[in-house]
Short mmCIF file of C-alpha atoms and ligand atoms in Angstrom, two decimals:
data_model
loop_
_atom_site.label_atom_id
_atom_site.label_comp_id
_atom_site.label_asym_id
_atom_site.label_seq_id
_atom_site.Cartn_x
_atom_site.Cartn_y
_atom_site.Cartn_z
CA UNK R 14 40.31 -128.82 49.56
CA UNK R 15 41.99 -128.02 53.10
CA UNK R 16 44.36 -125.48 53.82
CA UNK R 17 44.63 -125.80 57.30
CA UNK R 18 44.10 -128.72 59.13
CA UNK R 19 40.61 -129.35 60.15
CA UNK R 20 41.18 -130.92 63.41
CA UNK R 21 44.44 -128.58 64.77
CA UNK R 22 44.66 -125.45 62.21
CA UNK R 23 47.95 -126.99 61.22
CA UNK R 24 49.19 -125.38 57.26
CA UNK R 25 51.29 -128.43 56.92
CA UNK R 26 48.38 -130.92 56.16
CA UNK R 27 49.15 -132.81 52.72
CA UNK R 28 47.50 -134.50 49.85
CA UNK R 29 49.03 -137.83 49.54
CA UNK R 30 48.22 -140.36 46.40
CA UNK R 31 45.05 -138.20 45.23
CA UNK R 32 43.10 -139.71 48.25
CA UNK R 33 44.57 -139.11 51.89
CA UNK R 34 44.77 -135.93 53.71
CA UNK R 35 46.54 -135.94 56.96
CA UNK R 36 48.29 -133.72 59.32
CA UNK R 37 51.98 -133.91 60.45
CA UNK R 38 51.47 -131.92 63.62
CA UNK R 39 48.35 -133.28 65.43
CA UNK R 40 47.65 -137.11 63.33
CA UNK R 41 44.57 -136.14 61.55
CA UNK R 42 43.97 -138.79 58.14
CA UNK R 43 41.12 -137.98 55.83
CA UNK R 44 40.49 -140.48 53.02
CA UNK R 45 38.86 -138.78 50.09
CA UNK R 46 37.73 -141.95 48.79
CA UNK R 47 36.54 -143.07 45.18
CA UNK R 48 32.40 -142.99 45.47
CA UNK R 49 30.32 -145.62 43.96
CA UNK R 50 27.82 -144.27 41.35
CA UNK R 51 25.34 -145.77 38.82
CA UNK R 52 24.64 -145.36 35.03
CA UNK R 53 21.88 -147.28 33.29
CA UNK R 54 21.13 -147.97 29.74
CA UNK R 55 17.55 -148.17 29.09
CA UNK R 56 16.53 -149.88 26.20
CA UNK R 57 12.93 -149.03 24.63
CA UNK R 58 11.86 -149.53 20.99
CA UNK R 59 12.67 -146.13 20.36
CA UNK R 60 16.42 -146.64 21.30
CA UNK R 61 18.20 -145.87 24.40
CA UNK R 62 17.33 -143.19 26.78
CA UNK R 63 19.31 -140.71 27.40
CA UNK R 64 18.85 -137.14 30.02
CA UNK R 65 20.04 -133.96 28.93
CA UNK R 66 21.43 -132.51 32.14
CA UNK R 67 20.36 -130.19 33.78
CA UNK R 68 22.72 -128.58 35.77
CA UNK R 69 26.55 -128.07 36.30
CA UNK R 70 29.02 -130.01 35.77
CA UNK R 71 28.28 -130.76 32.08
CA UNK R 72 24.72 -128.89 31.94
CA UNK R 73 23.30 -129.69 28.66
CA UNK R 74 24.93 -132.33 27.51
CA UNK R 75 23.87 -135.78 27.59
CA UNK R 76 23.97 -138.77 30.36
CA UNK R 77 22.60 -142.10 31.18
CA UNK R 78 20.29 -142.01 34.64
CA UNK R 79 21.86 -142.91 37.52
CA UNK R 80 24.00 -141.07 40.51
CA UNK R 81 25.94 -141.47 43.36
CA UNK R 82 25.35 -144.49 45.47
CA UNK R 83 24.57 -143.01 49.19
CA UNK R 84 25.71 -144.23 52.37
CA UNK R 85 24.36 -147.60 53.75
CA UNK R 86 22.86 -148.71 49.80
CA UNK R 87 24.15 -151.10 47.57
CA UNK R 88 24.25 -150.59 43.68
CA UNK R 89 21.06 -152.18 42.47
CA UNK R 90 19.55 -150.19 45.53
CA UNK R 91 21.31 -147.03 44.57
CA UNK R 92 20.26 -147.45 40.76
CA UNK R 93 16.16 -148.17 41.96
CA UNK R 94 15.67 -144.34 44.27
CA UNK R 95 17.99 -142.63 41.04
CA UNK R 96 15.68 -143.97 38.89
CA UNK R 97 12.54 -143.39 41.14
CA UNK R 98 13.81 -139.63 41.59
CA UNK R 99 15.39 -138.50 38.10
CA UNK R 100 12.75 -139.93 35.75
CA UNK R 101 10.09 -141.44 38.48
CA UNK R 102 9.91 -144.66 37.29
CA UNK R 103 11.41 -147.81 38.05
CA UNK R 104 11.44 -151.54 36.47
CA UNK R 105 8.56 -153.29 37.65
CA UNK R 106 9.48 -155.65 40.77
CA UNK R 107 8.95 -159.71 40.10
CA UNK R 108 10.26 -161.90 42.56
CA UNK R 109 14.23 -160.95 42.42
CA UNK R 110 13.92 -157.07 42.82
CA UNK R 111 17.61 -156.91 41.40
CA UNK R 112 16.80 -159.19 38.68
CA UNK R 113 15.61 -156.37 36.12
CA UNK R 114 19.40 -154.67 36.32
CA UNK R 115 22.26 -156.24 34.05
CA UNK R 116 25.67 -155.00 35.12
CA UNK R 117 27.43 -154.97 31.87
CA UNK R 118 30.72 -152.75 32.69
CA UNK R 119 33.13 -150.46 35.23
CA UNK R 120 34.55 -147.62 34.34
CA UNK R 121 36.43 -144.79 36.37
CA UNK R 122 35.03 -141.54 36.08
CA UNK R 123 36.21 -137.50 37.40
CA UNK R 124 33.40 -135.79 38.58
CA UNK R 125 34.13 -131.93 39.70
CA UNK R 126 31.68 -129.88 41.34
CA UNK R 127 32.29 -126.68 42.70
CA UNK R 128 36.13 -127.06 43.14
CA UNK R 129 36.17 -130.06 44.40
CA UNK R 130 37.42 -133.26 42.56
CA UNK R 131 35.24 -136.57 43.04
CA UNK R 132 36.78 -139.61 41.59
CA UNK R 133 34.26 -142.18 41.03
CA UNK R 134 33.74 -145.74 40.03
CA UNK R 135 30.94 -146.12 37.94
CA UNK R 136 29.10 -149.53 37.69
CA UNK R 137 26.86 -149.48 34.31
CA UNK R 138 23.25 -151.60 34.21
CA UNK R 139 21.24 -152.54 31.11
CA UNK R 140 17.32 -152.59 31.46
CA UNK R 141 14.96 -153.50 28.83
CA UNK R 142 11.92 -151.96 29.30
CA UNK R 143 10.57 -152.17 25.15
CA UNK R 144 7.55 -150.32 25.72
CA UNK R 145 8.81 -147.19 27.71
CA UNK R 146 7.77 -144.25 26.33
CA UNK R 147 8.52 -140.21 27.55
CA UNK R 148 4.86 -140.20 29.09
CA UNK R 149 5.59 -142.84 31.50
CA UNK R 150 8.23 -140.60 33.03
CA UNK R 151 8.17 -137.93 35.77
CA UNK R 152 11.13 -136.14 34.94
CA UNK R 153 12.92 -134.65 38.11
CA UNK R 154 13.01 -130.57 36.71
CA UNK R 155 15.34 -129.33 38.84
CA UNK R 156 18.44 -132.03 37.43
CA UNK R 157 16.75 -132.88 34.06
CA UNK R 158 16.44 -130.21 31.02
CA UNK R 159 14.71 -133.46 28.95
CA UNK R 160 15.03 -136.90 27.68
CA UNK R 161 16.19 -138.12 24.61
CA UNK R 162 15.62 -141.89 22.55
CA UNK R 163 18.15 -142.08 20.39
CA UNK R 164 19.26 -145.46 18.65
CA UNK R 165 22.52 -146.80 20.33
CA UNK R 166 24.30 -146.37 17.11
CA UNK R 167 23.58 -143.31 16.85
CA UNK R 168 24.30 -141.49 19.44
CA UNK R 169 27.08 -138.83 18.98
CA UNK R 170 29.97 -139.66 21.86
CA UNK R 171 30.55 -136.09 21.90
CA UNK R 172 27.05 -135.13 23.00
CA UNK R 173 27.74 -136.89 26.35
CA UNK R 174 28.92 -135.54 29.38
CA UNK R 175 31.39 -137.93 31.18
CA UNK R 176 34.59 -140.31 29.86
CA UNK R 177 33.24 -142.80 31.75
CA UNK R 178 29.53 -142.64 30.14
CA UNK R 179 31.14 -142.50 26.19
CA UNK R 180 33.22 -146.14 27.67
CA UNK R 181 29.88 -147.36 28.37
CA UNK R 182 27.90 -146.38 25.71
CA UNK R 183 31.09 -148.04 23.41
CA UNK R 184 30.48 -151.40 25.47
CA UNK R 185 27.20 -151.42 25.00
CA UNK R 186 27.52 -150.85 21.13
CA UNK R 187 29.52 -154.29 21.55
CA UNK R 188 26.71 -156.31 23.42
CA UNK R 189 24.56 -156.05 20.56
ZN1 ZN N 10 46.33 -131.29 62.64
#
């Protein structure tokens, strides 16, 4: 990611343990840090819902909703604006905001985009939301290619686009 050092133009800067840059010469320490992100299986009568991405990395194949968490949010916060931005909508609030999202597993996940190497650790949520159809959603066009239903049984693991989503999807086959 660096060549030279960003601080002192240094070419000695290293890449220690997959996470810290820092510079011999002048001090400099970067931590590259695992991100938190989201994944969330929604269940409908129809079967889960899956997005067929939309862009790079992995456009075209398939993946839960969900995304990076962003500074200053927590998970279940996180989870509620991807929602509200990739498929525009969002379990309905009752008195525990939170209380709609199960987490359910954790897995690791390697996220590359354009050259750079993101490691992330991915916290997956069950909703049931039975009655969810395709018409309820406002799919975000410039991310999303479409949305699939597909029965959580059936869904080919080699259709999806992330390690870390074909973990959860196997987890979730055990919950049932
Ligand atoms: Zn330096």
């Amino acid at each position: 990611m660096f060549n030279y050092c960003p601080s002192c133009g240094s070419k000695k800067i290293a890449f220690d343990n997959s996470h810290k840059w820092s510079c011999p010469d002048c001090g400099f320490v970067y931590y590259h840090n695992t991100a938190a992100a989201t994944g969330c299986v929604i269940s409908t009568r129809a079967g889960i819902m899956l997005l067929v991405r939309g862009r790079e990395p992995a456009m075209g194949k398939l993946d839960l909703p969900g995304g990076f968490v962003d500074p200053g949010e927590g998970a279940f916060e996180g989870l509620r604006r991807e929602l509200r931005e990739e498929i525009g909508w969002v379990p309905p609030v009752g008195g525990d905001p939170d209380a709609a999202f199960k987490l359910f597993a954790s897995f690791p996940n390697i996220y590359p985009y354009r050259n750079i190497v993101y490691n992330t650790c991915d916290l997956f949520f069950t909703i049931d939301a039975p009655d969810l159809t395709e018409a309820d959603l406002k799919l975000e066009a410039a991310e999303i290619a479409g949305v699939k239903f597909i029965k959580p049984a059936d869904v080919n693991l080699d259709d999806l686009a992330f390690e870390s989503t074909r973990r959860a999807i196997k987890a979730f086959l055990l919950l049932q």
